[in-house]
C-alpha cells in the first residue's frame, strides 16, 4: 500500500502495477493508430468505398458507445475490472485479425469491415470504462493527475508513431496486412495486464438493485452535478466534430490533396505531436493556470486553429492540415487530463464504472452521429465543405464551460469520497 508522501512524491511510475498498465496501453494504442490509418484505406483503396461508406465505417467504430454505453457502466461495476479488460483485448484481437484472413481468401467486404468495427467498438466500450475505473485502485487519488498525464503521454506518443507506421505498412504490405499489427498489439496488451498483481475483490451486488436502477444512479450523479453536466455537453460537441474530421480526413487527404498512403501516415503522425506536447505540459499548466481554469482555456485558445483544416491544399499547403490538428490535439489532451482526473477524484469507487460509462455514453455517443454527418456532407458538398462545418463547430466547444461555475474558479473544489483506501504494489 502506498499512502506516504514519499511514495506520492516518487510519482506513479514507482508502482509496478501502473507500469504494467502503462505498457499495455502503449502496445494497444500503437496498434489502434495503425488501424486508424489502415482500416479506412482498406475501404478506400481495396473496396473503392464512397465518402459516405467511409463515414459509416467510422460511425460503426463508435456506435457501441451510443448503443450500450449506459448499461456497460452498471455491468462493469458488477465485475472485477482487470479480467474484463483482458477479455476485451482478446475479443479485439480476434475481430481485427479476421480482416487480413478474409482479404487473403478474397472474400473481404464492406459488410465485414462494418461488423469488425462494431464488435471492436463494443469491446472498447467495456475496456475503456473498466480502465478509467481501475486506475484509482492502483494509484492514490493524489497521483491521478500524474497517472492520467502518463497515460495521455503514451496515447499521444502512439498518435505520433502509429499513423506513420501504419502508412508505411500499407505502402509496403497493403492495407489488409497492415492491420495485423493491431491484432498483435491487443495480445501484447492482454499479456501485460495479466501481470498486474493488485488485489481486486469481486464487487458486492447491491441488495435488490436492478440494472435500470443502477444505470439511473450513474445518470443522476452526472446530471445533478453542475460541472460534470457542462463537461459532458462540451465534450460531446467536441467529439461530434472530431468524428466528422475522422470520417472525412482520409478521403480529403487522398482524393482532394492527392497524398500517397505513406505521406498520409506521416501527416497524421506530425499532427499528433501536438497531443504529445499537451500530455507533457498538462500537469504543469494545471498547476500554473489552475485545474479548473485550464479546462476551459485549453479549448478556447486552441479551437480556432480548426479553420486551417479546410484552408489546406495540395503540396506544401497540406502542412496546414497537420498544424491545425496539432493545435486542436494539444488543447484536447490538456483538457482531458484535467477533466478526467477531476471525475476520478470526485466519484466514489462503487460508482466509478457507472459515472465513466454515463460520461462515455454522453460524449462518445455523439461520435457515430458526427461520423455519419461528416460522410453525408462530404458526399453531398465535398470533403472541404465538411471540414468547414467542423471548424465552425469547434468554435462552439468552450461555450458550455464558460457558462458553468468553472469560469469563476481557479482550482477544482475538493470532493468527498466513500473511501480513500487504495491497494497498490511497488
mmCIF file of C-alpha atoms in Angstrom:
data_model
loop_
_atom_site.group_PDB
_atom_site.id
_atom_site.type_symbol
_atom_site.label_atom_id
_atom_site.label_comp_id
_atom_site.label_asym_id
_atom_site.label_seq_id
_atom_site.Cartn_x
_atom_site.Cartn_y
_atom_site.Cartn_z
ATOM 1 C CA UNK A 1 0.000 0.000 0.000
ATOM 2 C CA UNK A 2 1.320 3.453 -0.889
ATOM 3 C CA UNK A 3 -0.070 6.271 1.168
ATOM 4 C CA UNK A 4 3.027 8.118 2.262
ATOM 5 C CA UNK A 5 4.236 11.447 0.970
ATOM 6 C CA UNK A 6 7.472 9.765 -0.115
ATOM 7 C CA UNK A 7 5.592 7.404 -2.466
ATOM 8 C CA UNK A 8 3.443 10.194 -3.800
ATOM 9 C CA UNK A 9 6.481 12.352 -4.474
ATOM 10 C CA UNK A 10 8.183 9.485 -6.341
ATOM 11 C CA UNK A 11 5.446 9.513 -8.944
ATOM 12 C CA UNK A 12 3.169 6.843 -10.412
ATOM 13 C CA UNK A 13 5.970 5.075 -12.306
ATOM 14 C CA UNK A 14 7.254 3.809 -8.947
ATOM 15 C CA UNK A 15 4.262 1.464 -8.876
ATOM 16 C CA UNK A 16 4.925 -1.810 -10.683
ATOM 17 C CA UNK A 17 1.256 -2.396 -11.493
ATOM 18 C CA UNK A 18 0.952 1.051 -13.018
ATOM 19 C CA UNK A 19 3.976 0.293 -15.216
ATOM 20 C CA UNK A 20 2.226 -2.858 -16.438
ATOM 21 C CA UNK A 21 -0.959 -0.890 -17.139
ATOM 22 C CA UNK A 22 1.055 1.762 -18.961
ATOM 23 C CA UNK A 23 2.938 -0.838 -21.046
ATOM 24 C CA UNK A 24 -0.298 -2.498 -22.095
ATOM 25 C CA UNK A 25 -1.734 0.887 -23.044
ATOM 26 C CA UNK A 26 1.366 1.641 -25.131
ATOM 27 C CA UNK A 27 1.064 -1.603 -27.079
ATOM 28 C CA UNK A 28 -2.650 -1.353 -27.811
ATOM 29 C CA UNK A 29 -2.541 2.352 -28.657
ATOM 30 C CA UNK A 30 0.205 1.931 -31.290
ATOM 31 C CA UNK A 31 -1.770 -0.872 -32.914
ATOM 32 C CA UNK A 32 -5.002 1.106 -32.779
ATOM 33 C CA UNK A 33 -3.314 4.041 -34.502
ATOM 34 C CA UNK A 34 -2.038 1.743 -37.260
ATOM 35 C CA UNK A 35 -5.617 0.616 -37.823
ATOM 36 C CA UNK A 36 -6.866 4.211 -37.746
ATOM 37 C CA UNK A 37 -4.887 4.640 -40.979
ATOM 38 C CA UNK A 38 -5.147 1.132 -42.406
ATOM 39 C CA UNK A 39 -8.852 0.291 -41.991
ATOM 40 C CA UNK A 40 -10.202 3.323 -43.913
ATOM 41 C CA UNK A 41 -7.522 2.674 -46.553
ATOM 42 C CA UNK A 42 -8.790 -0.907 -46.904
ATOM 43 C CA UNK A 43 -12.195 0.613 -47.682
ATOM 44 C CA UNK A 44 -10.895 3.409 -49.958
ATOM 45 C CA UNK A 45 -8.138 1.605 -51.882
ATOM 46 C CA UNK A 46 -9.216 -2.035 -51.953
ATOM 47 C CA UNK A 47 -13.014 -1.891 -51.749
ATOM 48 C CA UNK A 48 -13.395 1.509 -53.526
ATOM 49 C CA UNK A 49 -15.756 2.819 -50.843
ATOM 50 C CA UNK A 50 -17.571 6.123 -51.270
ATOM 51 C CA UNK A 51 -17.183 9.036 -48.844
ATOM 52 C CA UNK A 52 -20.466 8.103 -47.156
ATOM 53 C CA UNK A 53 -19.387 4.444 -46.777
ATOM 54 C CA UNK A 54 -16.163 5.569 -45.107
ATOM 55 C CA UNK A 55 -18.225 7.789 -42.806
ATOM 56 C CA UNK A 56 -20.456 4.820 -41.997
ATOM 57 C CA UNK A 57 -17.354 2.768 -41.145
ATOM 58 C CA UNK A 58 -16.200 5.459 -38.718
ATOM 59 C CA UNK A 59 -19.704 5.545 -37.237
ATOM 60 C CA UNK A 60 -19.650 1.774 -36.720
ATOM 61 C CA UNK A 61 -16.415 2.080 -34.731
ATOM 62 C CA UNK A 62 -18.066 4.342 -32.154
ATOM 63 C CA UNK A 63 -21.718 3.235 -32.343
ATOM 64 C CA UNK A 64 -21.292 0.934 -29.357
ATOM 65 C CA UNK A 65 -20.890 3.917 -27.021
ATOM 66 C CA UNK A 66 -24.349 5.065 -28.066
ATOM 67 C CA UNK A 67 -25.934 1.591 -28.082
ATOM 68 C CA UNK A 68 -24.615 0.043 -24.846
ATOM 69 C CA UNK A 69 -22.711 2.856 -23.149
ATOM 70 C CA UNK A 70 -25.106 3.289 -20.225
ATOM 71 C CA UNK A 71 -25.707 -0.356 -19.211
ATOM 72 C CA UNK A 72 -21.984 -1.088 -19.721
ATOM 73 C CA UNK A 73 -21.178 1.030 -16.679
ATOM 74 C CA UNK A 74 -23.569 -0.896 -14.451
ATOM 75 C CA UNK A 75 -22.157 -4.203 -15.743
ATOM 76 C CA UNK A 76 -18.592 -3.008 -15.112
ATOM 77 C CA UNK A 77 -19.472 -2.039 -11.522
ATOM 78 C CA UNK A 78 -20.728 -5.613 -11.003
ATOM 79 C CA UNK A 79 -17.498 -7.259 -12.239
ATOM 80 C CA UNK A 80 -13.802 -7.267 -11.464
ATOM 81 C CA UNK A 81 -12.308 -4.770 -13.895
ATOM 82 C CA UNK A 82 -8.921 -6.334 -14.668
ATOM 83 C CA UNK A 83 -10.213 -9.675 -16.065
ATOM 84 C CA UNK A 84 -12.793 -7.727 -18.054
ATOM 85 C CA UNK A 85 -10.065 -5.638 -19.724
ATOM 86 C CA UNK A 86 -8.105 -8.785 -20.625
ATOM 87 C CA UNK A 87 -11.159 -10.407 -22.230
ATOM 88 C CA UNK A 88 -11.888 -7.212 -24.173
ATOM 89 C CA UNK A 89 -8.338 -7.212 -25.557
ATOM 90 C CA UNK A 90 -8.713 -10.827 -26.744
ATOM 91 C CA UNK A 91 -12.030 -10.060 -28.459
ATOM 92 C CA UNK A 92 -10.497 -7.071 -30.257
ATOM 93 C CA UNK A 93 -7.517 -9.136 -31.394
ATOM 94 C CA UNK A 94 -9.804 -11.804 -32.892
ATOM 95 C CA UNK A 95 -12.063 -9.280 -34.655
ATOM 96 C CA UNK A 96 -9.228 -7.242 -36.186
ATOM 97 C CA UNK A 97 -7.337 -10.415 -37.123
ATOM 98 C CA UNK A 98 -10.239 -11.553 -39.299
ATOM 99 C CA UNK A 99 -9.621 -8.743 -41.815
ATOM 100 C CA UNK A 100 -6.319 -9.967 -43.319
ATOM 101 C CA UNK A 101 -7.621 -13.544 -43.303
ATOM 102 C CA UNK A 102 -10.701 -12.561 -45.307
ATOM 103 C CA UNK A 103 -8.598 -10.444 -47.677
ATOM 104 C CA UNK A 104 -6.220 -13.334 -48.299
ATOM 105 C CA UNK A 105 -9.191 -15.571 -49.098
ATOM 106 C CA UNK A 106 -10.645 -12.942 -51.450
ATOM 107 C CA UNK A 107 -13.923 -12.630 -49.520
ATOM 108 C CA UNK A 108 -13.441 -9.290 -47.725
ATOM 109 C CA UNK A 109 -16.462 -6.962 -47.992
ATOM 110 C CA UNK A 110 -17.597 -3.661 -46.532
ATOM 111 C CA UNK A 111 -20.159 -5.623 -44.508
ATOM 112 C CA UNK A 112 -17.325 -7.435 -42.732
ATOM 113 C CA UNK A 113 -15.492 -4.169 -42.083
ATOM 114 C CA UNK A 114 -18.662 -2.748 -40.521
ATOM 115 C CA UNK A 115 -19.037 -5.872 -38.353
ATOM 116 C CA UNK A 116 -15.384 -5.774 -37.271
ATOM 117 C CA UNK A 117 -15.687 -2.076 -36.401
ATOM 118 C CA UNK A 118 -18.868 -2.700 -34.376
ATOM 119 C CA UNK A 119 -17.506 -5.720 -32.448
ATOM 120 C CA UNK A 120 -14.256 -3.908 -31.739
ATOM 121 C CA UNK A 121 -16.247 -0.892 -30.581
ATOM 122 C CA UNK A 122 -18.317 -2.982 -28.131
ATOM 123 C CA UNK A 123 -15.140 -4.468 -26.628
ATOM 124 C CA UNK A 124 -13.609 -0.985 -26.448
ATOM 125 C CA UNK A 125 -16.615 0.356 -24.506
ATOM 126 C CA UNK A 126 -16.092 -2.226 -21.777
ATOM 127 C CA UNK A 127 -12.307 -1.856 -21.846
ATOM 128 C CA UNK A 128 -12.309 1.935 -21.589
ATOM 129 C CA UNK A 129 -14.927 2.134 -18.831
ATOM 130 C CA UNK A 130 -13.109 -0.555 -16.823
ATOM 131 C CA UNK A 131 -9.717 1.072 -17.486
ATOM 132 C CA UNK A 132 -10.734 4.511 -16.192
ATOM 133 C CA UNK A 133 -12.443 2.896 -13.203
ATOM 134 C CA UNK A 134 -9.448 0.632 -12.430
ATOM 135 C CA UNK A 135 -6.760 3.330 -12.311
ATOM 136 C CA UNK A 136 -7.764 4.701 -8.862
ATOM 137 C CA UNK A 137 -7.264 1.191 -7.433
ATOM 138 C CA UNK A 138 -3.614 1.246 -8.485
ATOM 139 C CA UNK A 139 -2.776 4.873 -7.690
ATOM 140 C CA UNK A 140 -3.605 7.115 -4.783
ATOM 141 C CA UNK A 141 -6.068 9.893 -5.510
ATOM 142 C CA UNK A 142 -3.251 12.441 -5.189
ATOM 143 C CA UNK A 143 -1.427 10.768 -8.098
ATOM 144 C CA UNK A 144 -4.301 10.590 -10.560
ATOM 145 C CA UNK A 145 -3.315 13.735 -12.487
ATOM 146 C CA UNK A 146 0.229 12.394 -12.899
ATOM 147 C CA UNK A 147 -1.073 8.942 -13.808
ATOM 148 C CA UNK A 148 -3.532 10.262 -16.380
ATOM 149 C CA UNK A 149 -0.784 12.511 -17.729
ATOM 150 C CA UNK A 150 1.467 9.476 -18.219
ATOM 151 C CA UNK A 151 -1.324 7.550 -19.955
ATOM 152 C CA UNK A 152 -2.048 10.536 -22.203
ATOM 153 C CA UNK A 153 1.678 10.775 -22.989
ATOM 154 C CA UNK A 154 1.643 7.150 -24.095
ATOM 155 C CA UNK A 155 -1.521 7.672 -26.115
ATOM 156 C CA UNK A 156 -0.137 10.797 -27.770
ATOM 157 C CA UNK A 157 3.202 9.093 -28.480
ATOM 158 C CA UNK A 158 1.231 6.337 -30.191
ATOM 159 C CA UNK A 159 -0.538 9.029 -32.225
ATOM 160 C CA UNK A 160 2.911 10.186 -33.340
ATOM 161 C CA UNK A 161 4.399 6.780 -34.171
ATOM 162 C CA UNK A 162 1.316 4.748 -35.133
ATOM 163 C CA UNK A 163 -0.003 6.589 -38.209
ATOM 164 C CA UNK A 164 3.458 6.840 -39.775
ATOM 165 C CA UNK A 165 3.985 3.144 -39.107
ATOM 166 C CA UNK A 166 0.510 2.395 -40.473
ATOM 167 C CA UNK A 167 1.069 4.398 -43.645
ATOM 168 C CA UNK A 168 4.422 2.713 -44.181
ATOM 169 C CA UNK A 169 2.965 -0.762 -43.632
ATOM 170 C CA UNK A 170 0.120 -0.018 -46.061
ATOM 171 C CA UNK A 171 2.656 1.184 -48.639
ATOM 172 C CA UNK A 172 4.803 -1.917 -48.090
ATOM 173 C CA UNK A 173 2.330 -4.721 -47.423
ATOM 174 C CA UNK A 174 -1.077 -3.406 -48.455
ATOM 175 C CA UNK A 175 -3.841 -2.180 -46.194
ATOM 176 C CA UNK A 176 -5.320 -5.560 -45.071
ATOM 177 C CA UNK A 177 -1.987 -6.953 -43.858
ATOM 178 C CA UNK A 178 -1.156 -3.715 -42.048
ATOM 179 C CA UNK A 179 -3.961 -4.299 -39.533
ATOM 180 C CA UNK A 180 -2.171 -7.438 -38.302
ATOM 181 C CA UNK A 181 -0.094 -5.062 -36.176
ATOM 182 C CA UNK A 182 -3.241 -4.004 -34.315
ATOM 183 C CA UNK A 183 -4.342 -7.581 -33.634
ATOM 184 C CA UNK A 184 -0.903 -8.398 -32.223
ATOM 185 C CA UNK A 185 -0.893 -5.238 -30.120
ATOM 186 C CA UNK A 186 -4.061 -6.287 -28.298
ATOM 187 C CA UNK A 187 -2.472 -9.650 -27.465
ATOM 188 C CA UNK A 188 0.581 -7.854 -26.055
ATOM 189 C CA UNK A 189 -1.708 -5.583 -24.037
ATOM 190 C CA UNK A 190 -3.524 -8.594 -22.562
ATOM 191 C CA UNK A 191 -0.167 -10.143 -21.601
ATOM 192 C CA UNK A 192 0.897 -7.025 -19.686
ATOM 193 C CA UNK A 193 -2.481 -6.768 -17.954
ATOM 194 C CA UNK A 194 -2.223 -10.386 -16.783
ATOM 195 C CA UNK A 195 0.980 -9.436 -14.927
ATOM 196 C CA UNK A 196 -0.799 -6.890 -12.711
ATOM 197 C CA UNK A 197 -0.892 -8.150 -9.119
ATOM 198 C CA UNK A 198 -3.219 -5.675 -7.410
ATOM 199 C CA UNK A 199 -5.860 -7.336 -5.257
ATOM 200 C CA UNK A 200 -9.279 -6.674 -6.726
ATOM 201 C CA UNK A 201 -12.189 -8.170 -4.796
ATOM 202 C CA UNK A 202 -15.383 -9.005 -6.595
ATOM 203 C CA UNK A 203 -17.858 -6.116 -6.113
ATOM 204 C CA UNK A 204 -20.731 -6.861 -3.779
ATOM 205 C CA UNK A 205 -24.097 -6.749 -5.503
ATOM 206 C CA UNK A 206 -26.420 -4.124 -4.108
ATOM 207 C CA UNK A 207 -29.363 -5.863 -2.484
ATOM 208 C CA UNK A 208 -32.446 -5.618 -4.665
ATOM 209 C CA UNK A 209 -30.826 -3.190 -7.115
ATOM 210 C CA UNK A 210 -31.929 -3.665 -10.703
ATOM 211 C CA UNK A 211 -29.778 -2.861 -13.710
ATOM 212 C CA UNK A 212 -32.132 0.003 -14.546
ATOM 213 C CA UNK A 213 -31.839 1.471 -11.053
ATOM 214 C CA UNK A 214 -28.056 1.265 -11.112
ATOM 215 C CA UNK A 215 -27.903 2.953 -14.520
ATOM 216 C CA UNK A 216 -30.175 5.658 -13.115
ATOM 217 C CA UNK A 217 -27.774 6.276 -10.225
ATOM 218 C CA UNK A 218 -24.930 6.903 -12.656
ATOM 219 C CA UNK A 219 -27.049 9.255 -14.751
ATOM 220 C CA UNK A 220 -28.240 11.166 -11.709
ATOM 221 C CA UNK A 221 -24.711 11.578 -10.377
ATOM 222 C CA UNK A 222 -23.573 13.224 -13.626
ATOM 223 C CA UNK A 223 -26.677 15.254 -14.481
ATOM 224 C CA UNK A 224 -27.097 16.737 -10.994
ATOM 225 C CA UNK A 225 -23.512 17.973 -10.797
ATOM 226 C CA UNK A 226 -23.226 21.435 -12.406
ATOM 227 C CA UNK A 227 -19.594 20.975 -13.507
ATOM 228 C CA UNK A 228 -19.900 17.383 -14.757
ATOM 229 C CA UNK A 229 -23.038 18.309 -16.690
ATOM 230 C CA UNK A 230 -21.274 21.088 -18.602
ATOM 231 C CA UNK A 231 -18.147 18.979 -19.142
ATOM 232 C CA UNK A 232 -20.364 16.328 -20.716
ATOM 233 C CA UNK A 233 -22.044 18.850 -23.013
ATOM 234 C CA UNK A 234 -18.799 20.474 -24.119
ATOM 235 C CA UNK A 235 -17.023 17.157 -24.690
ATOM 236 C CA UNK A 236 -19.990 15.782 -26.604
ATOM 237 C CA UNK A 237 -19.894 18.755 -29.002
ATOM 238 C CA UNK A 238 -16.124 18.364 -29.441
ATOM 239 C CA UNK A 239 -16.418 14.645 -30.151
ATOM 240 C CA UNK A 240 -19.225 15.158 -32.664
ATOM 241 C CA UNK A 241 -16.998 17.386 -34.794
ATOM 242 C CA UNK A 242 -13.907 15.255 -34.139
ATOM 243 C CA UNK A 243 -15.803 12.300 -35.607
ATOM 244 C CA UNK A 244 -16.658 14.414 -38.652
ATOM 245 C CA UNK A 245 -12.930 15.060 -39.159
ATOM 246 C CA UNK A 246 -12.047 11.375 -38.736
ATOM 247 C CA UNK A 247 -14.730 10.385 -41.233
ATOM 248 C CA UNK A 248 -13.521 12.885 -43.829
ATOM 249 C CA UNK A 249 -9.750 13.151 -43.420
ATOM 250 C CA UNK A 250 -8.713 10.019 -45.339
ATOM 251 C CA UNK A 251 -10.876 10.891 -48.337
ATOM 252 C CA UNK A 252 -9.752 14.547 -48.187
ATOM 253 C CA UNK A 253 -6.039 13.803 -47.926
ATOM 254 C CA UNK A 254 -6.012 11.002 -50.515
ATOM 255 C CA UNK A 255 -8.529 12.193 -53.108
ATOM 256 C CA UNK A 256 -8.514 16.002 -52.723
ATOM 257 C CA UNK A 257 -4.905 16.698 -51.752
ATOM 258 C CA UNK A 258 -3.521 13.684 -53.621
ATOM 259 C CA UNK A 259 -1.263 12.356 -50.852
ATOM 260 C CA UNK A 260 0.081 8.768 -51.108
ATOM 261 C CA UNK A 261 -0.625 6.431 -48.134
ATOM 262 C CA UNK A 262 2.881 6.783 -46.722
ATOM 263 C CA UNK A 263 2.706 10.578 -46.660
ATOM 264 C CA UNK A 264 -0.806 10.431 -45.177
ATOM 265 C CA UNK A 265 0.579 8.399 -42.275
ATOM 266 C CA UNK A 266 3.362 10.928 -41.730
ATOM 267 C CA UNK A 267 0.820 13.763 -41.818
ATOM 268 C CA UNK A 268 -1.248 12.140 -39.085
ATOM 269 C CA UNK A 269 1.908 11.448 -37.061
ATOM 270 C CA UNK A 270 3.019 15.076 -37.386
ATOM 271 C CA UNK A 271 -0.335 16.370 -36.183
ATOM 272 C CA UNK A 272 -0.179 14.087 -33.139
ATOM 273 C CA UNK A 273 2.976 15.823 -31.923
ATOM 274 C CA UNK A 274 0.603 18.455 -30.548
ATOM 275 C CA UNK A 275 -1.181 15.813 -28.488
ATOM 276 C CA UNK A 276 2.139 14.561 -27.090
ATOM 277 C CA UNK A 277 3.133 18.126 -26.179
ATOM 278 C CA UNK A 278 -0.242 18.570 -24.472
ATOM 279 C CA UNK A 279 0.264 15.399 -22.400
ATOM 280 C CA UNK A 280 3.729 16.536 -21.313
ATOM 281 C CA UNK A 281 2.545 20.053 -20.422
ATOM 282 C CA UNK A 282 -0.844 19.216 -18.889
ATOM 283 C CA UNK A 283 0.296 18.854 -15.286
ATOM 284 C CA UNK A 284 2.444 21.990 -15.329
ATOM 285 C CA UNK A 285 -0.311 24.029 -16.991
ATOM 286 C CA UNK A 286 -2.863 22.863 -14.429
ATOM 287 C CA UNK A 287 -0.556 23.925 -11.605
ATOM 288 C CA UNK A 288 0.288 27.299 -13.164
ATOM 289 C CA UNK A 289 -3.151 28.259 -14.520
ATOM 290 C CA UNK A 290 -5.367 26.249 -12.199
ATOM 291 C CA UNK A 291 -7.030 22.881 -12.805
ATOM 292 C CA UNK A 292 -10.470 24.467 -13.235
ATOM 293 C CA UNK A 293 -9.304 27.327 -15.432
ATOM 294 C CA UNK A 294 -7.201 25.132 -17.722
ATOM 295 C CA UNK A 295 -10.266 23.052 -18.641
ATOM 296 C CA UNK A 296 -11.986 25.904 -20.473
ATOM 297 C CA UNK A 297 -8.877 27.836 -21.508
ATOM 298 C CA UNK A 298 -7.422 24.841 -23.360
ATOM 299 C CA UNK A 299 -10.435 24.629 -25.696
ATOM 300 C CA UNK A 300 -10.916 28.391 -26.027
ATOM 301 C CA UNK A 301 -7.338 29.023 -27.169
ATOM 302 C CA UNK A 302 -6.809 26.032 -29.483
ATOM 303 C CA UNK A 303 -10.274 25.591 -31.052
ATOM 304 C CA UNK A 304 -9.917 28.425 -33.623
ATOM 305 C CA UNK A 305 -6.954 26.634 -35.234
ATOM 306 C CA UNK A 306 -9.536 24.241 -36.757
ATOM 307 C CA UNK A 307 -10.154 26.758 -39.559
ATOM 308 C CA UNK A 308 -6.799 25.694 -41.030
ATOM 309 C CA UNK A 309 -8.247 22.261 -41.926
ATOM 310 C CA UNK A 310 -10.344 23.442 -44.882
ATOM 311 C CA UNK A 311 -7.707 26.029 -45.857
ATOM 312 C CA UNK A 312 -5.075 23.342 -46.536
ATOM 313 C CA UNK A 313 -4.233 22.404 -50.124
ATOM 314 C CA UNK A 314 -2.013 20.173 -52.292
ATOM 315 C CA UNK A 315 1.763 20.136 -51.928
ATOM 316 C CA UNK A 316 3.292 22.194 -49.139
ATOM 317 C CA UNK A 317 -0.112 23.711 -48.306
ATOM 318 C CA UNK A 318 -1.048 20.312 -46.836
ATOM 319 C CA UNK A 319 1.029 21.274 -43.797
ATOM 320 C CA UNK A 320 -1.838 23.499 -42.621
ATOM 321 C CA UNK A 321 -3.898 20.355 -42.026
ATOM 322 C CA UNK A 322 -1.228 18.925 -39.726
ATOM 323 C CA UNK A 323 -0.754 22.258 -37.942
ATOM 324 C CA UNK A 324 -4.483 22.594 -37.269
ATOM 325 C CA UNK A 325 -4.702 19.079 -35.877
ATOM 326 C CA UNK A 326 -1.579 19.570 -33.756
ATOM 327 C CA UNK A 327 -3.081 22.641 -32.081
ATOM 328 C CA UNK A 328 -6.505 21.028 -31.567
ATOM 329 C CA UNK A 329 -4.889 17.827 -30.237
ATOM 330 C CA UNK A 330 -2.772 19.877 -27.805
ATOM 331 C CA UNK A 331 -5.826 21.569 -26.341
ATOM 332 C CA UNK A 332 -7.838 18.352 -26.294
ATOM 333 C CA UNK A 333 -5.220 16.400 -24.354
ATOM 334 C CA UNK A 334 -4.686 19.163 -21.766
ATOM 335 C CA UNK A 335 -8.468 19.335 -21.370
ATOM 336 C CA UNK A 336 -8.802 15.554 -20.985
ATOM 337 C CA UNK A 337 -6.076 15.174 -18.365
ATOM 338 C CA UNK A 338 -7.673 17.890 -16.217
ATOM 339 C CA UNK A 339 -11.312 16.847 -16.505
ATOM 340 C CA UNK A 340 -10.797 13.048 -16.336
ATOM 341 C CA UNK A 341 -8.657 13.418 -13.201
ATOM 342 C CA UNK A 342 -11.363 15.582 -11.654
ATOM 343 C CA UNK A 343 -14.013 12.969 -12.442
ATOM 344 C CA UNK A 344 -11.948 10.194 -10.847
ATOM 345 C CA UNK A 345 -11.259 12.263 -7.716
ATOM 346 C CA UNK A 346 -14.898 13.286 -7.407
ATOM 347 C CA UNK A 347 -16.615 9.920 -7.687
ATOM 348 C CA UNK A 348 -16.883 7.149 -5.040
ATOM 349 C CA UNK A 349 -15.315 3.849 -6.138
ATOM 350 C CA UNK A 350 -18.610 1.966 -6.231
ATOM 351 C CA UNK A 351 -19.992 4.488 -8.758
ATOM 352 C CA UNK A 352 -16.877 4.889 -10.931
ATOM 353 C CA UNK A 353 -17.956 2.454 -13.631
ATOM 354 C CA UNK A 354 -21.408 3.978 -13.979
ATOM 355 C CA UNK A 355 -20.106 7.549 -13.842
ATOM 356 C CA UNK A 356 -17.476 6.863 -16.515
ATOM 357 C CA UNK A 357 -19.960 4.931 -18.652
ATOM 358 C CA UNK A 358 -22.536 7.715 -18.379
ATOM 359 C CA UNK A 359 -19.944 10.271 -19.463
ATOM 360 C CA UNK A 360 -18.780 7.954 -22.254
ATOM 361 C CA UNK A 361 -22.343 7.485 -23.434
ATOM 362 C CA UNK A 362 -22.976 11.209 -23.450
ATOM 363 C CA UNK A 363 -19.673 12.296 -25.015
ATOM 364 C CA UNK A 364 -18.790 9.340 -27.240
ATOM 365 C CA UNK A 365 -22.373 8.675 -28.244
ATOM 366 C CA UNK A 366 -22.191 11.792 -30.403
ATOM 367 C CA UNK A 367 -19.344 10.323 -32.458
ATOM 368 C CA UNK A 368 -21.317 7.936 -34.701
ATOM 369 C CA UNK A 369 -23.723 10.797 -35.390
ATOM 370 C CA UNK A 370 -20.812 13.079 -36.259
ATOM 371 C CA UNK A 371 -19.236 10.460 -38.499
ATOM 372 C CA UNK A 372 -22.498 9.963 -40.378
ATOM 373 C CA UNK A 373 -22.908 13.728 -40.696
ATOM 374 C CA UNK A 374 -19.347 14.063 -41.989
ATOM 375 C CA UNK A 375 -19.842 11.345 -44.563
ATOM 376 C CA UNK A 376 -23.164 12.813 -45.684
ATOM 377 C CA UNK A 377 -21.818 16.372 -46.031
ATOM 378 C CA UNK A 378 -18.707 15.146 -47.844
ATOM 379 C CA UNK A 379 -20.835 13.077 -50.210
ATOM 380 C CA UNK A 380 -23.206 15.975 -50.954
ATOM 381 C CA UNK A 381 -20.908 19.012 -50.936
ATOM 382 C CA UNK A 382 -17.370 17.625 -50.853
ATOM 383 C CA UNK A 383 -14.848 16.878 -48.089
ATOM 384 C CA UNK A 384 -13.692 20.506 -47.854
ATOM 385 C CA UNK A 385 -17.227 21.672 -47.049
ATOM 386 C CA UNK A 386 -17.410 19.072 -44.281
ATOM 387 C CA UNK A 387 -14.155 20.420 -42.824
ATOM 388 C CA UNK A 388 -15.582 23.969 -42.828
ATOM 389 C CA UNK A 389 -18.518 22.635 -40.785
ATOM 390 C CA UNK A 390 -16.042 21.037 -38.361
ATOM 391 C CA UNK A 391 -14.120 24.294 -37.994
ATOM 392 C CA UNK A 392 -17.312 26.184 -37.162
ATOM 393 C CA UNK A 393 -18.307 23.514 -34.665
ATOM 394 C CA UNK A 394 -15.041 23.702 -32.751
ATOM 395 C CA UNK A 395 -15.718 27.356 -32.003
ATOM 396 C CA UNK A 396 -18.792 26.228 -30.011
ATOM 397 C CA UNK A 397 -16.918 23.786 -27.754
ATOM 398 C CA UNK A 398 -15.903 26.217 -24.936
ATOM 399 C CA UNK A 399 -19.348 27.805 -24.594
ATOM 400 C CA UNK A 400 -20.873 25.316 -22.097
ATOM 401 C CA UNK A 401 -17.724 25.528 -19.966
ATOM 402 C CA UNK A 402 -17.834 29.326 -19.942
ATOM 403 C CA UNK A 403 -21.460 29.152 -18.763
ATOM 404 C CA UNK A 404 -20.557 26.794 -15.906
ATOM 405 C CA UNK A 405 -19.112 27.545 -12.438
ATOM 406 C CA UNK A 406 -15.666 26.729 -13.896
ATOM 407 C CA UNK A 407 -15.370 30.270 -15.307
ATOM 408 C CA UNK A 408 -15.282 31.755 -11.801
ATOM 409 C CA UNK A 409 -12.860 29.180 -10.347
ATOM 410 C CA UNK A 410 -9.116 28.734 -10.433
ATOM 411 C CA UNK A 411 -8.923 25.229 -8.955
ATOM 412 C CA UNK A 412 -11.493 22.491 -8.648
ATOM 413 C CA UNK A 413 -13.106 22.035 -5.226
ATOM 414 C CA UNK A 414 -12.140 19.038 -3.088
ATOM 415 C CA UNK A 415 -14.710 16.270 -3.218
ATOM 416 C CA UNK A 416 -15.683 13.711 -0.557
ATOM 417 C CA UNK A 417 -15.151 10.000 -1.236
ATOM 418 C CA UNK A 418 -16.611 6.882 0.191
ATOM 419 C CA UNK A 419 -13.114 5.555 0.795
ATOM 420 C CA UNK A 420 -9.570 6.766 0.333
ATOM 421 C CA UNK A 421 -8.025 3.341 0.685
ATOM 422 C CA UNK A 422 -6.114 2.281 -2.388
ATOM 423 C CA UNK A 423 -4.309 -1.067 -2.634
ATOM 424 C CA UNK A 424 -1.130 -0.992 -4.716
ATOM 425 C CA UNK A 425 2.111 -2.904 -5.115
ATOM 426 C CA UNK A 426 5.517 -1.474 -5.926
#
